[in-house]
Structure formats: C-alpha cells, structure tokens
Short mmCIF file of C-alpha atoms in Angstrom, two decimals:
data_model
loop_
_atom_site.label_atom_id
_atom_site.label_comp_id
_atom_site.label_asym_id
_atom_site.label_seq_id
_atom_site.Cartn_x
_atom_site.Cartn_y
_atom_site.Cartn_z
CA MET A 1 -14.27 -2.50 -31.62
CA PRO A 2 -17.98 -2.48 -30.96
CA LEU A 3 -18.02 0.11 -28.04
CA MET A 4 -16.55 2.86 -30.41
CA ASN A 5 -19.53 2.74 -32.52
CA GLU A 6 -21.70 4.12 -29.15
CA TYR A 7 -19.60 7.55 -29.54
CA THR A 8 -21.06 9.28 -32.49
CA LYS A 9 -20.85 13.13 -33.20
CA ASP A 10 -24.18 13.59 -31.37
CA THR A 11 -23.69 11.09 -28.23
CA ILE A 12 -20.37 13.33 -27.72
CA LYS A 13 -22.07 16.69 -28.11
CA GLU A 14 -24.63 15.73 -25.54
CA SER A 15 -22.14 14.53 -23.03
CA ILE A 16 -20.17 17.35 -22.95
CA LEU A 17 -23.10 19.62 -22.88
CA ASN A 18 -24.45 17.33 -19.99
CA LYS A 19 -21.60 17.29 -18.05
CA LEU A 20 -21.07 21.05 -18.29
CA LEU A 21 -24.55 21.49 -16.91
CA ARG A 22 -24.03 18.92 -14.09
CA TYR A 23 -20.54 19.66 -12.83
CA TYR A 24 -20.82 23.37 -13.12
CA GLY A 25 -23.83 24.42 -13.74
CA CYS A 26 -23.40 26.45 -16.99
CA THR A 27 -24.05 25.99 -20.97
CA ILE A 28 -20.88 25.91 -23.50
CA GLU A 29 -21.22 29.77 -23.98
CA GLU A 30 -20.63 30.74 -20.37
CA ALA A 31 -18.12 27.72 -19.61
CA THR A 32 -14.57 28.54 -19.29
CA PRO A 33 -11.52 26.86 -21.38
CA LYS A 34 -10.81 24.64 -18.42
CA GLN A 35 -14.20 23.78 -17.81
CA ILE A 36 -14.68 22.60 -21.43
CA TYR A 37 -11.47 20.75 -21.46
CA ALA A 38 -12.71 19.04 -18.07
CA ALA A 39 -15.98 17.94 -19.70
CA VAL A 40 -14.06 16.65 -22.98
CA ALA A 41 -11.73 14.94 -20.91
CA SER A 42 -14.54 13.07 -18.85
CA THR A 43 -16.32 12.25 -21.78
CA VAL A 44 -13.33 10.37 -23.34
CA ARG A 45 -12.67 9.18 -19.87
CA ASP A 46 -16.04 7.44 -19.95
CA GLN A 47 -15.62 5.78 -23.37
CA ILE A 48 -12.32 4.22 -22.00
CA MET A 49 -14.02 2.80 -18.88
CA LEU A 50 -16.46 1.04 -21.05
CA LYS A 51 -13.72 -0.72 -22.58
CA TRP A 52 -11.90 -1.29 -18.83
CA ARG A 53 -14.87 -2.66 -17.76
CA PHE A 54 -15.41 -5.45 -19.91
CA GLU A 55 -11.92 -6.12 -20.35
CA LYS A 56 -11.50 -6.48 -16.16
CA GLU A 57 -14.35 -8.95 -16.18
CA ALA A 58 -12.70 -10.97 -19.15
CA ARG A 59 -9.10 -11.07 -17.44
CA ARG A 60 -10.91 -12.16 -14.10
CA SER A 61 -12.86 -14.88 -15.42
CA GLU A 62 -9.38 -16.06 -17.54
CA LYS A 63 -7.24 -15.56 -14.15
CA ALA A 64 -4.94 -13.68 -16.81
CA LYS A 65 -1.11 -13.27 -16.05
CA ARG A 66 -0.16 -9.65 -15.47
CA LEU A 67 3.06 -7.73 -15.87
CA TYR A 68 3.90 -5.23 -13.17
CA TYR A 69 6.19 -2.36 -14.78
CA LEU A 70 8.15 -0.29 -11.97
CA SER A 71 9.54 2.89 -13.00
CA ILE A 72 10.59 6.13 -11.29
CA GLU A 73 9.47 8.23 -14.06
CA PHE A 74 7.15 7.93 -16.83
CA LEU A 75 6.87 10.73 -19.30
CA THR A 76 3.65 10.21 -20.52
CA GLY A 77 2.78 13.66 -22.29
CA ARG A 78 -0.39 14.86 -22.38
CA TRP A 79 -3.13 12.14 -22.25
CA LEU A 80 -6.45 14.00 -24.23
CA HIS A 81 -5.16 13.80 -27.74
CA ASN A 82 -3.31 10.25 -27.05
CA ASN A 83 -6.16 8.92 -25.94
CA LEU A 84 -8.21 10.14 -28.76
CA LEU A 85 -5.72 8.68 -31.41
CA ASN A 86 -5.83 5.31 -29.71
CA LEU A 87 -9.47 5.03 -29.68
CA CYS A 88 -9.49 5.95 -32.88
CA SER A 89 -11.87 8.47 -32.33
CA THR A 90 -10.34 11.72 -33.29
CA LYS A 91 -12.66 12.63 -36.30
CA GLU A 92 -15.95 12.14 -34.10
CA TYR A 93 -14.52 14.44 -31.23
CA GLU A 94 -13.11 16.90 -34.27
CA GLU A 95 -17.10 16.87 -35.87
CA ALA A 96 -18.68 17.35 -32.29
CA PHE A 97 -16.61 20.20 -31.70
CA LYS A 98 -17.09 21.99 -34.73
CA ASP A 99 -21.03 21.80 -34.08
CA LEU A 100 -20.21 23.02 -30.44
CA GLY A 101 -18.09 26.13 -31.91
CA LEU A 102 -15.01 24.37 -30.48
CA THR A 103 -11.40 23.40 -31.91
CA LEU A 104 -9.41 20.39 -31.13
CA ARG A 105 -6.11 22.54 -30.88
CA GLY A 106 -7.98 24.91 -28.64
CA VAL A 107 -9.39 22.10 -26.02
CA LEU A 108 -5.74 20.40 -25.99
CA HIS A 109 -4.02 23.60 -25.12
CA GLU A 110 -6.15 23.58 -21.66
CA GLU A 111 -4.28 20.07 -20.56
CA PRO A 112 -1.09 20.65 -18.21
CA GLU A 113 1.89 18.61 -19.00
CA PRO A 114 1.97 15.39 -16.55
CA ALA A 115 5.02 15.91 -13.83
CA LEU A 116 5.70 12.08 -13.82
CA GLY A 117 8.55 11.73 -16.03
CA ASN A 118 11.90 14.19 -17.04
CA GLY A 119 13.69 12.95 -19.90
CA GLY A 120 14.26 10.20 -22.37
CA LEU A 121 14.35 7.31 -20.13
CA GLY A 122 10.68 8.35 -18.90
CA ARG A 123 9.68 8.36 -22.32
CA LEU A 124 11.02 5.02 -23.04
CA ALA A 125 8.86 3.60 -20.08
CA ALA A 126 5.69 5.42 -21.41
CA CYS A 127 6.16 4.25 -24.76
CA PHE A 128 6.65 0.44 -23.33
CA LEU A 129 3.51 0.72 -21.63
CA ASP A 130 1.68 1.87 -24.65
CA SER A 131 3.39 -0.81 -26.48
CA LEU A 132 2.09 -3.54 -23.99
CA ALA A 133 -1.37 -2.26 -24.31
CA THR A 134 -1.35 -1.98 -28.21
CA LEU A 135 -0.17 -5.85 -28.27
CA ASN A 136 -2.96 -6.86 -25.90
CA LEU A 137 -1.09 -7.64 -22.53
CA PRO A 138 -2.37 -6.76 -19.47
CA ALA A 139 0.20 -5.03 -17.59
CA MET A 140 0.08 -2.23 -14.55
CA GLY A 141 2.94 0.60 -14.79
CA CYS A 142 3.94 1.68 -11.30
CA THR A 143 5.64 5.03 -10.17
CA ILE A 144 5.22 7.95 -7.80
CA ARG A 145 2.46 10.51 -8.23
CA TYR A 146 4.69 13.94 -8.14
CA GLU A 147 3.24 16.99 -6.72
CA TYR A 148 5.39 19.45 -8.75
CA GLY A 149 7.04 18.90 -12.25
CA LEU A 150 10.63 19.93 -13.42
CA PHE A 151 10.12 22.58 -13.85
CA ARG A 152 8.69 25.93 -14.89
CA GLN A 153 11.18 28.46 -16.49
CA ARG A 154 10.79 32.49 -15.93
CA ILE A 155 13.04 35.51 -16.67
CA VAL A 156 13.52 37.73 -14.01
CA ASP A 157 15.94 40.57 -14.34
CA GLY A 158 17.49 38.66 -17.31
CA GLN A 159 18.16 35.59 -15.46
CA GLN A 160 16.30 32.31 -15.85
CA VAL A 161 14.57 31.24 -12.49
CA GLU A 162 13.20 27.89 -11.93
CA VAL A 163 9.97 27.67 -9.88
CA PRO A 164 7.42 24.36 -9.38
CA ASP A 165 5.26 23.38 -12.08
CA GLU A 166 2.31 22.66 -10.29
CA TRP A 167 0.37 20.59 -12.92
CA LEU A 168 -2.35 19.50 -10.04
CA THR A 169 -3.45 22.81 -9.24
CA TYR A 170 -6.61 22.23 -11.45
CA GLY A 171 -7.07 18.40 -10.28
CA ASN A 172 -6.57 15.31 -13.07
CA SER A 173 -9.22 14.54 -15.14
CA TRP A 174 -7.66 10.98 -15.82
CA GLU A 175 -7.09 9.67 -12.44
CA ILE A 176 -9.27 7.43 -10.52
CA PRO A 177 -8.46 7.59 -6.65
CA THR A 178 -8.33 3.97 -5.22
CA GLN A 179 -8.24 4.30 -1.37
CA ARG A 180 -9.17 0.31 -1.01
CA ASP A 181 -5.81 -0.43 -2.00
CA ALA A 182 -3.63 1.74 0.15
CA VAL A 183 -0.90 0.57 1.93
CA THR A 184 1.48 1.42 4.70
CA VAL A 185 5.08 1.41 4.10
CA HIS A 186 7.32 1.25 7.17
CA PHE A 187 10.85 3.07 7.64
CA GLY A 188 13.58 1.95 9.84
CA GLY A 189 12.36 0.17 13.23
CA GLN A 190 13.08 -3.34 14.41
CA VAL A 191 11.77 -6.61 12.88
CA ILE A 192 10.47 -8.98 15.29
CA GLU A 193 9.76 -12.65 14.68
CA ASN A 194 7.44 -14.97 16.53
CA TRP A 195 7.34 -18.67 15.33
CA MET A 196 4.27 -20.78 15.96
CA GLY A 197 4.32 -24.19 14.60
CA ASP A 198 5.00 -23.81 10.92
CA LYS A 199 3.77 -20.13 10.97
CA ASN A 200 5.81 -17.18 11.57
CA TYR A 201 3.95 -14.05 13.10
CA VAL A 202 6.37 -11.26 12.07
CA SER A 203 5.69 -7.59 13.30
CA LEU A 204 7.53 -4.00 12.82
CA LYS A 205 8.14 -1.92 15.75
CA ASN A 206 9.13 1.72 16.11
CA THR A 207 8.65 2.48 12.65
CA GLU A 208 8.07 5.76 10.66
CA ASP A 209 5.25 5.03 8.73
CA VAL A 210 4.18 6.70 5.10
CA ILE A 211 0.74 5.57 3.71
CA ALA A 212 1.01 4.83 0.03
CA VAL A 213 -2.36 5.97 -1.82
CA PRO A 214 -2.71 4.81 -5.40
CA TYR A 215 -4.21 6.69 -8.17
CA ASP A 216 -5.01 4.82 -11.14
CA LEU A 217 -4.38 5.93 -15.06
CA PRO A 218 -6.18 4.51 -17.77
CA ILE A 219 -3.44 3.27 -20.42
CA VAL A 220 -5.29 2.62 -23.62
CA GLY A 221 -3.50 0.61 -26.79
CA TYR A 222 -4.03 1.60 -30.22
CA ASN A 223 -7.09 -0.02 -31.41
CA SER A 224 -6.77 -2.55 -28.75
CA ASP A 225 -9.17 -4.44 -26.78
CA VAL A 226 -6.93 -4.16 -23.48
CA VAL A 227 -7.16 -1.09 -21.14
CA ASP A 228 -3.76 -1.07 -18.63
CA ARG A 229 -3.14 1.22 -15.90
CA LEU A 230 -0.46 3.30 -14.60
CA ARG A 231 -0.80 3.34 -10.67
CA MET A 232 0.73 6.38 -9.07
CA TRP A 233 1.31 6.22 -5.56
CA SER A 234 0.99 9.42 -3.24
CA ALA A 235 2.75 9.59 0.00
CA VAL A 236 0.75 10.95 2.80
CA LEU A 237 1.68 11.03 6.18
CA PRO A 238 -1.09 9.58 9.08
CA LYS A 239 -2.57 12.74 10.48
CA ASN A 240 -1.93 13.57 14.29
CA PHE A 241 -4.91 16.14 15.16
CA ASN A 242 -5.34 16.84 18.93
CA LEU A 243 -8.88 17.83 19.51
CA GLU A 244 -8.18 18.94 22.88
CA LYS A 245 -5.62 21.74 22.00
CA PHE A 246 -8.02 22.72 19.18
CA SER A 247 -10.84 23.01 21.53
CA ALA A 248 -8.80 25.00 24.15
CA GLY A 249 -7.84 27.68 20.99
CA ASP A 250 -4.38 26.42 20.28
CA TYR A 251 -5.22 25.95 16.61
CA ASN A 252 -1.41 25.80 15.69
CA GLY A 253 -0.28 23.22 18.19
CA SER A 254 -3.65 20.91 17.35
CA THR A 255 -1.87 19.45 14.50
CA GLU A 256 1.51 18.14 14.73
CA GLU A 257 3.40 18.76 11.29
CA SER A 258 6.14 16.38 10.93
CA ASP A 259 9.30 17.54 9.66
CA SER A 260 10.29 14.31 8.47
CA ILE A 261 11.97 13.79 4.99
CA ALA A 262 9.46 10.73 4.58
CA ALA A 263 6.84 13.80 4.36
CA GLN A 264 8.37 14.79 0.82
CA ILE A 265 8.24 11.79 -0.99
CA SER A 266 5.92 12.32 -3.61
CA LYS A 267 6.85 15.74 -4.32
CA VAL A 268 9.40 16.57 -6.69
CA LEU A 269 10.84 13.70 -9.31
CA TYR A 270 14.88 13.54 -8.89
CA PRO A 271 15.37 16.07 -5.91
CA GLU A 272 19.30 16.98 -5.66
CA ASP A 273 21.39 14.42 -4.50
CA ASN A 274 24.60 16.59 -3.68
CA THR A 275 23.57 16.83 -0.02
CA TYR A 276 23.09 13.53 2.54
CA ASN A 277 19.23 14.41 2.85
CA GLY A 278 18.91 14.45 -1.11
CA LYS A 279 20.53 10.83 -1.35
CA LYS A 280 18.25 9.68 1.68
CA LEU A 281 15.23 10.94 0.10
CA ARG A 282 16.08 9.42 -3.11
CA LEU A 283 16.43 5.98 -1.64
CA MET A 284 13.23 6.65 0.39
CA GLN A 285 11.30 7.31 -2.93
CA GLU A 286 12.84 4.05 -4.19
CA TYR A 287 12.00 1.84 -1.53
CA PHE A 288 8.58 3.38 -1.05
CA LEU A 289 7.59 2.58 -4.61
CA VAL A 290 9.04 -0.88 -4.31
CA SER A 291 7.17 -1.79 -1.11
CA ALA A 292 4.00 -0.18 -1.88
CA THR A 293 3.74 -2.10 -5.13
CA LEU A 294 5.06 -5.38 -3.89
CA GLN A 295 2.53 -5.68 -1.01
CA TYR A 296 -0.31 -4.72 -3.64
CA ALA A 297 0.95 -7.13 -6.06
CA ILE A 298 1.05 -10.15 -3.13
CA LYS A 299 -2.22 -9.07 -1.94
CA ASP A 300 -3.93 -9.07 -5.74
CA PHE A 301 -2.39 -12.51 -6.07
CA LYS A 302 -3.88 -13.93 -2.96
CA ARG A 303 -7.72 -12.47 -3.73
CA VAL A 304 -7.94 -15.17 -6.45
CA PRO A 305 -7.48 -18.85 -5.68
CA ARG A 306 -4.51 -20.86 -7.63
CA GLU A 307 -3.87 -24.18 -8.45
CA GLY A 308 -0.83 -25.76 -9.05
CA ARG A 309 2.80 -26.12 -7.66
CA LEU A 310 4.13 -23.53 -5.31
CA PRO A 311 6.99 -21.15 -6.24
CA HIS A 312 9.94 -22.85 -4.39
CA GLN A 313 9.19 -26.16 -6.26
CA ARG A 314 9.80 -24.61 -9.42
CA HIS A 315 13.33 -23.92 -11.06
CA ALA A 316 15.08 -21.03 -9.41
CA SER A 317 15.85 -19.45 -12.75
CA GLY A 318 11.76 -19.12 -13.22
CA ALA A 319 12.00 -20.45 -16.61
CA GLY A 320 8.73 -21.04 -18.72
CA HIS A 321 6.81 -18.00 -17.74
CA PRO A 322 6.57 -14.29 -19.04
CA GLY A 323 8.12 -12.85 -16.12
CA ALA A 324 11.69 -14.87 -16.69
CA HIS A 325 12.18 -12.75 -19.81
CA ALA A 326 11.48 -9.30 -18.61
CA HIS A 327 14.47 -6.68 -18.71
CA SER A 328 15.11 -3.41 -17.23
CA ARG A 329 13.42 -0.47 -19.17
CA GLY A 330 15.60 2.05 -18.06
CA ARG A 331 17.26 4.06 -15.07
CA GLY A 332 15.02 3.40 -12.13
CA ALA A 333 12.65 0.76 -14.08
CA SER A 334 11.76 -2.51 -13.22
CA ALA A 335 9.93 -5.21 -14.79
CA VAL A 336 7.77 -7.25 -12.85
CA GLY A 337 5.96 -10.61 -13.77
CA ASP A 338 2.92 -11.85 -12.03
CA CYS A 339 1.41 -15.14 -12.36
CA GLY A 340 -1.50 -16.54 -13.44
CA ALA A 341 -1.99 -20.17 -12.18
CA PRO A 342 -0.38 -22.46 -12.30
CA ASP A 343 3.04 -20.47 -12.73
CA PRO A 344 4.64 -18.80 -10.00
CA GLN A 345 5.04 -14.73 -9.68
CA TYR A 346 8.27 -13.38 -10.74
CA ARG A 347 10.00 -10.32 -10.52
CA ARG A 348 13.17 -8.58 -12.41
CA LEU A 349 14.39 -5.42 -10.55
CA HIS A 350 17.01 -3.22 -12.30
CA GLN A 351 18.33 -0.13 -10.80
CA PRO A 352 21.84 0.67 -11.87
CA HIS A 353 22.02 3.73 -9.16
CA HIS A 354 20.37 2.74 -6.09
CA HIS A 355 19.44 -0.73 -6.09
CA GLY A 356 15.29 -0.91 -5.52
CA ARG A 357 15.45 -4.02 -3.37
CA GLY A 358 12.00 -4.78 -1.54
CA PRO A 359 12.07 -4.75 2.21
CA GLY A 360 13.20 -8.06 3.73
CA LYS A 361 10.19 -8.48 6.01
CA VAL A 362 6.51 -8.51 5.57
CA ALA A 363 4.74 -7.90 8.83
CA GLY A 364 1.87 -9.88 9.12
CA GLU A 365 0.98 -13.67 9.42
CA HIS A 366 3.00 -16.23 7.24
CA ASP A 367 2.24 -19.61 6.48
CA ALA A 368 4.62 -21.90 5.41
CA ARG A 369 2.49 -23.33 2.61
CA ASP A 370 1.41 -19.67 1.38
CA PRO A 371 3.08 -18.74 -1.52
CA ALA A 372 3.00 -15.06 -1.14
CA PRO A 373 6.35 -15.03 1.04
CA HIS A 374 8.04 -16.98 -1.55
CA LEU A 375 6.83 -14.78 -4.20
CA PHE A 376 8.29 -12.05 -2.44
CA ASP A 377 11.74 -13.66 -1.99
CA HIS A 378 12.05 -13.90 -5.70
CA ALA A 379 11.90 -9.78 -6.12
CA GLY A 380 15.78 -9.38 -6.29
CA ALA A 381 16.73 -11.03 -9.25
CA GLN A 382 18.95 -8.62 -11.33
CA PRO A 383 18.64 -8.85 -15.34
CA PRO A 384 20.95 -7.70 -18.10
CA SER A 385 20.05 -4.30 -19.32
CA LEU A 386 18.09 -3.49 -22.62
CA PRO A 387 20.76 -1.33 -24.85
CA GLU A 388 18.27 1.42 -25.37
CA ALA A 389 17.61 1.86 -21.67
CA VAL A 390 21.57 2.56 -20.83
#
C-alpha cells in the first residue's frame, strides 16, 4: 500500500490546518468542532481519492467487469472511523490529533448518522459492499439519497415524539456530486414506436419527468487497492420559473411548485404504506432507483468499445460470467452484473414486496445490432434469496 506512506503525522497535521485556513479562514484554535470535523474528513477523502484515481485508470485500461448492487437501503454507519480503519491509518491520525490538541473520539462525535438505511437488511447490504471492496472486486452500490432519516426521538410532555433526522443540514463531506451522469426518469405517459429499417425510434409522450442526480460515496475495502462507489440518486423536479410573473412582482406565482407525489421520492426511506399514496410512493421510489441505475449502466457500457458476441447470441441462463451467480441481498436489494468484453451484461433483480422491474422501453434510437437493448432485456431475472436476506 505505497500511497499510505504519503500520509504521515506531519502531512496530516499540515493538511488539516491548511483546509481550515482555506475553507473557513480560521486557525484550529478558532475553528468550531463541525469545521474541524469537515477538515479532517476532507483530508481522509483526499487520501482515498489518490487510491481511487489510480484504481479507476487501471480498471479502465483492463476493461474490467463491474457489479451493480441495487438496494433501497444501505445502513453504512458513520464513514470517518470506518475509512480510517480500512486505510490502516488510525495510528497516524491519532498522533496528528494529539499534536493538534484533538482527540479521535471528539472528532468522530461531530459526524451525523447517514440516513440511508434503517435496519438489519440495510446493514447487510452495506457489509456486502464493504466485502466487495475488501476482496478487490469492482462494484457500484446504488440507492436513493434520502433527505431525512428515520428518525430523531424527543420526549414532549412525557410522550415520545418522532421528528425527521435532518442529517444533511451541514452537508456531506464524503459525497461527490456527479451531475454529468444525471438522467431523466419518466413516469406515466405513452410509448410511441417508429421503425425505420432495422432501427426503432422510441419516444415517450405526456410523461411526468423527474431528474435523477447522482452523488457518489467512495467505499474503501480493508487494506485493499480497490475503491468502490455507493451511488445515491437524488430526485429533482424540473424547475418551472416564470420570469415574466417575477418581473411583475408576482413572486409567489413565478415559481410553479409541483404537488406531485414524485416530488417526495427522495425525502424519506420507507414511507408509511397504509394509504394508497404511500403504496404509490414506495413503488415510484423503486422504479426511480431501477430506471436511473439501468440508464447509467447502459450508457457506461456503451462508452467503451466491446468485442465479442452479442447478448442474444449467448445462452439465456447467462452461465459463464460473474453476474449469473449474483443473488439477492435483502429486502429491496438487487445484484446487477456488468459485463466486460466479451461477456454480456446480466442483471438479477429481487424484490419480495414490490417487484423492482425496469421500464419496458428506453426512449431513443435503437439499432438491432446494438447490445444495449439486449442488456436491458436481461434485467428481469428472478434469483433465489440468500438465507440471511430473508
């Protein structure tokens, strides 16, 4: 692990002090605990990014396969301590903290609990993702970037009261916005097909559109050279701003706020489903996650020239490549295998409650010789469950 040697006690101290000065214009004596935590987290993230950059270049040159792991929740826990352990750098940071008058416990206390999971099944999914990175297996976990956690508890007049856990109030030091990979997820509407020769031009009309914006979190394996990703999709509605009304002084009317359920997709994990709207929202969350991930996976697959047979020329069982043996990881979990040349991409989806099927059509131009639609057609296979995920 040669990259770790660059982060000694002295370089860590220098990095923390410089980040406090650059980001907040203060010394460590003037900094608040939140600012110190952010500077430490940014330093650790820089260390991870060095590994990530070299690992991505190596994977790209090798055209390596990658597993897409979909789960409606990942109970990752706080990232700072876990990353220090997996980087094998806890000792160096503790020594730097001692010289700076800090303690590891005090810094860790300032990190909020991520609201991406709620129970044992979410924890299982997070453990599998950690294991994939530790075993040097390239993978991308995919979930939804929930704005509010479940939940903070307060006692009011002797009664327990549940309030939202606003874990993103001070931002997230670990996530990397990746707007270039944003995709549009369409709800409802009609599918219009127009065949011209061997090409099928597919369009969707009268849809309700939601923009899926990805945020990536680096997942570090223990003493591993691989840095995987947890991709969190955030649902954003297209903005409808009326400049004419704004200029006329109608400030409230200038922004057309949507009352659609789609606006709530990335608000809370597991919304109550004892009403029709609650059931609908859960189904929309699953569709949103599957559609956004499949759109990105197909686009990423087509970026690199591939050689070999097309997926429809392979056996339907998908035997012979890693994706064929990827099993369910829990409620709302899916394992999606990404191919490298020459094997096809293969997906297995498992959703024991609402089935997380992908959309039936992808809008755009489809060539009969293009592997992407065939990859997409493989998205509905139903695998057996792992005993620990039931």
